[in-house]
One Martini backbone bead per residue (centre of mass of N, CA, C, O) as a GRO file, in nm:
protein
  132
    1MET     BB    1  11.200  11.931  13.364
    2THR     BB    2  11.235  12.201  13.127
    3ILE     BB    3  11.055  12.319  12.853
    4ARG     BB    4  11.174  12.560  12.603
    5VAL     BB    5  11.191  12.840  12.422
    6THR     BB    6  11.489  12.990  12.247
    7LEU     BB    7  11.407  12.952  11.931
    8THR     BB    8  11.313  13.129  11.633
    9SER     BB    9  11.189  13.162  11.292
   10ILE     BB   10  11.245  13.362  10.992
   11SER     BB   11  11.189  13.380  10.664
   12VAL     BB   12  11.451  13.501  10.444
   13GLY     BB   13  11.624  13.650  10.169
   14ASP     BB   14  11.729  13.923  10.325
   15GLN     BB   15  11.897  14.010  10.601
   16ASP     BB   16  11.925  14.319  10.579
   17HIS     BB   17  11.630  14.378  10.526
   18ALA     BB   18  11.522  14.240  10.783
   19LEU     BB   19  11.682  14.413  10.983
   20ALA     BB   20  11.539  14.681  10.912
   21MET     BB   21  11.271  14.580  11.031
   22TYR     BB   22  11.332  14.434  11.315
   23ARG     BB   23  11.514  14.665  11.428
   24ASP     BB   24  11.434  14.958  11.309
   25LYS     BB   25  11.111  14.919  11.347
   26LEU     BB   26  11.041  14.706  11.583
   27GLY     BB   27  11.310  14.693  11.807
   28PHE     BB   28  11.511  14.496  11.793
   29VAL     BB   29  11.804  14.314  11.901
   30VAL     BB   30  12.118  14.213  11.865
   31LYS     BB   31  12.279  13.906  11.950
   32HIS     BB   32  12.365  13.766  11.667
   33ASP     BB   33  12.654  13.803  11.420
   34ILE     BB   34  12.745  13.537  11.211
   35ASP     BB   35  12.964  13.431  10.990
   36LEU     BB   36  12.927  13.142  10.763
   37GLY     BB   37  13.083  13.176  10.465
   38ASN     BB   38  12.802  13.172  10.249
   39GLY     BB   39  12.639  13.461  10.275
   40ALA     BB   40  12.565  13.394  10.568
   41ARG     BB   41  12.392  13.432  10.888
   42TRP     BB   42  12.386  13.433  11.236
   43LEU     BB   43  12.074  13.601  11.300
   44THR     BB   44  11.986  13.744  11.608
   45LEU     BB   45  11.707  13.838  11.816
   46THR     BB   46  11.573  14.061  12.070
   47ALA     BB   47  11.426  14.191  12.314
   48PRO     BB   48  11.517  14.476  12.482
   49ASP     BB   49  11.382  14.360  12.773
   50ASP     BB   50  11.506  14.044  12.674
   51PRO     BB   51  11.818  13.932  12.613
   52ASP     BB   52  11.754  13.617  12.736
   53GLY     BB   53  11.549  13.543  12.547
   54VAL     BB   54  11.401  13.485  12.279
   55GLU     BB   55  11.516  13.402  11.965
   56LEU     BB   56  11.538  13.561  11.641
   57LEU     BB   57  11.572  13.411  11.334
   58LEU     BB   58  11.717  13.521  11.031
   59GLU     BB   59  11.640  13.303  10.780
   60PRO     BB   60  11.817  13.210  10.476
   61ASN     BB   61  11.537  13.036  10.301
   62ALA     BB   62  11.350  13.153  10.059
   63ASP     BB   63  11.463  12.950   9.819
   64TYR     BB   64  11.312  12.726   9.937
   65PRO     BB   65  11.053  12.567   9.802
   66ALA     BB   66  10.887  12.490  10.058
   67MET     BB   67  10.891  12.774  10.185
   68MET     BB   68  10.759  12.925   9.953
   69ALA     BB   69  10.494  12.768   9.959
   70LEU     BB   70  10.414  12.840  10.243
   71LYS     BB   71  10.422  13.148  10.223
   72ASN     BB   72  10.221  13.174   9.988
   73SER     BB   73   9.982  13.035  10.128
   74LEU     BB   74   9.955  13.219  10.372
   75ARG     BB   75   9.916  13.484  10.217
   76LYS     BB   76   9.669  13.400  10.049
   77ASP     BB   77   9.506  13.338  10.335
   78GLY     BB   78   9.600  13.557  10.561
   79LEU     BB   79   9.832  13.417  10.732
   80PRO     BB   80  10.028  13.411  10.987
   81PHE     BB   81  10.343  13.296  11.075
   82THR     BB   82  10.335  13.486  11.333
   83GLN     BB   83  10.369  13.623  11.671
   84LEU     BB   84  10.359  13.939  11.850
   85ALA     BB   85  10.399  14.089  12.149
   86VAL     BB   86  10.204  14.346  12.315
   87ASP     BB   87  10.093  14.591  12.539
   88ASN     BB   88  10.001  14.815  12.301
   89ILE     BB   89   9.842  14.812  12.005
   90GLU     BB   90   9.770  15.104  11.940
   91THR     BB   91  10.053  15.223  11.967
   92GLU     BB   92  10.196  15.033  11.761
   93PHE     BB   93  10.019  15.089  11.519
   94GLU     BB   94  10.082  15.391  11.500
   95ARG     BB   95  10.391  15.376  11.486
   96LEU     BB   96  10.412  15.186  11.235
   97THR     BB   97  10.240  15.349  11.038
   98ALA     BB   98  10.429  15.608  11.050
   99ILE     BB   99  10.673  15.397  10.922
  100ASP     BB  100  10.533  15.215  10.684
  101VAL     BB  101  10.371  14.992  10.796
  102MET     BB  102  10.179  14.725  10.659
  103PHE     BB  103   9.851  14.667  10.700
  104THR     BB  104   9.565  14.457  10.636
  105GLY     BB  105   9.424  14.609  10.882
  106PRO     BB  106   9.266  14.647  11.147
  107ILE     BB  107   9.200  14.617  11.456
  108GLN     BB  108   9.116  14.320  11.638
  109ASP     BB  109   8.854  14.219  11.844
  110MET     BB  110   8.873  13.884  12.025
  111GLY     BB  111   8.837  13.949  12.338
  112SER     BB  112   9.127  13.828  12.472
  113VAL     BB  113   9.221  13.972  12.201
  114LYS     BB  114   9.437  14.172  12.003
  115MET     BB  115   9.470  14.224  11.637
  116ALA     BB  116   9.744  14.272  11.394
  117VAL     BB  117   9.839  14.268  11.049
  118PHE     BB  118  10.161  14.241  10.886
  119ASP     BB  119  10.411  14.331  10.658
  120ASP     BB  120  10.763  14.241  10.656
  121THR     BB  121  10.895  14.244  10.350
  122CYS     BB  122  10.971  13.900  10.349
  123GLY     BB  123  10.685  13.728  10.294
  124ASN     BB  124  10.535  13.801  10.568
  125LEU     BB  125  10.293  13.750  10.805
  126ILE     BB  126  10.228  13.946  11.104
  127ALA     BB  127  10.126  13.931  11.440
  128LEU     BB  128   9.980  14.145  11.659
  129VAL     BB  129   9.952  14.097  12.025
  130GLU     BB  130   9.696  14.155  12.276
  131ASN     BB  131   9.626  14.092  12.591
  132THR     BB  132   9.299  14.145  12.772
   0.00000   0.00000   0.00000
């Protein structure tokens, strides 16, 4: 038996706003967009070169008090909610900066990885990571 991750989520308050960031700026593609009938959608995305890979759920639960406390604590401490892998962090940093994605600082070389943290405009800090 093999256990693997098939889905992970990012807490968002407005799914359309989050879609504009994760699809239109970061480059993910929509895998599922299913109306749940209560003003929310089952909205998942995948990497464009891995449509059967891990799905990223844009989960509409930012009004949930425990989630808000977690997000606020992570932001206050400058800690990313999750990380996204890139092949070339310098190229992605330049591309995203050019389209007004706000990074918290420059790329950091941490030995075996390079990392840069950005604000996803949905209340989360997200790390871009390149394994070196």
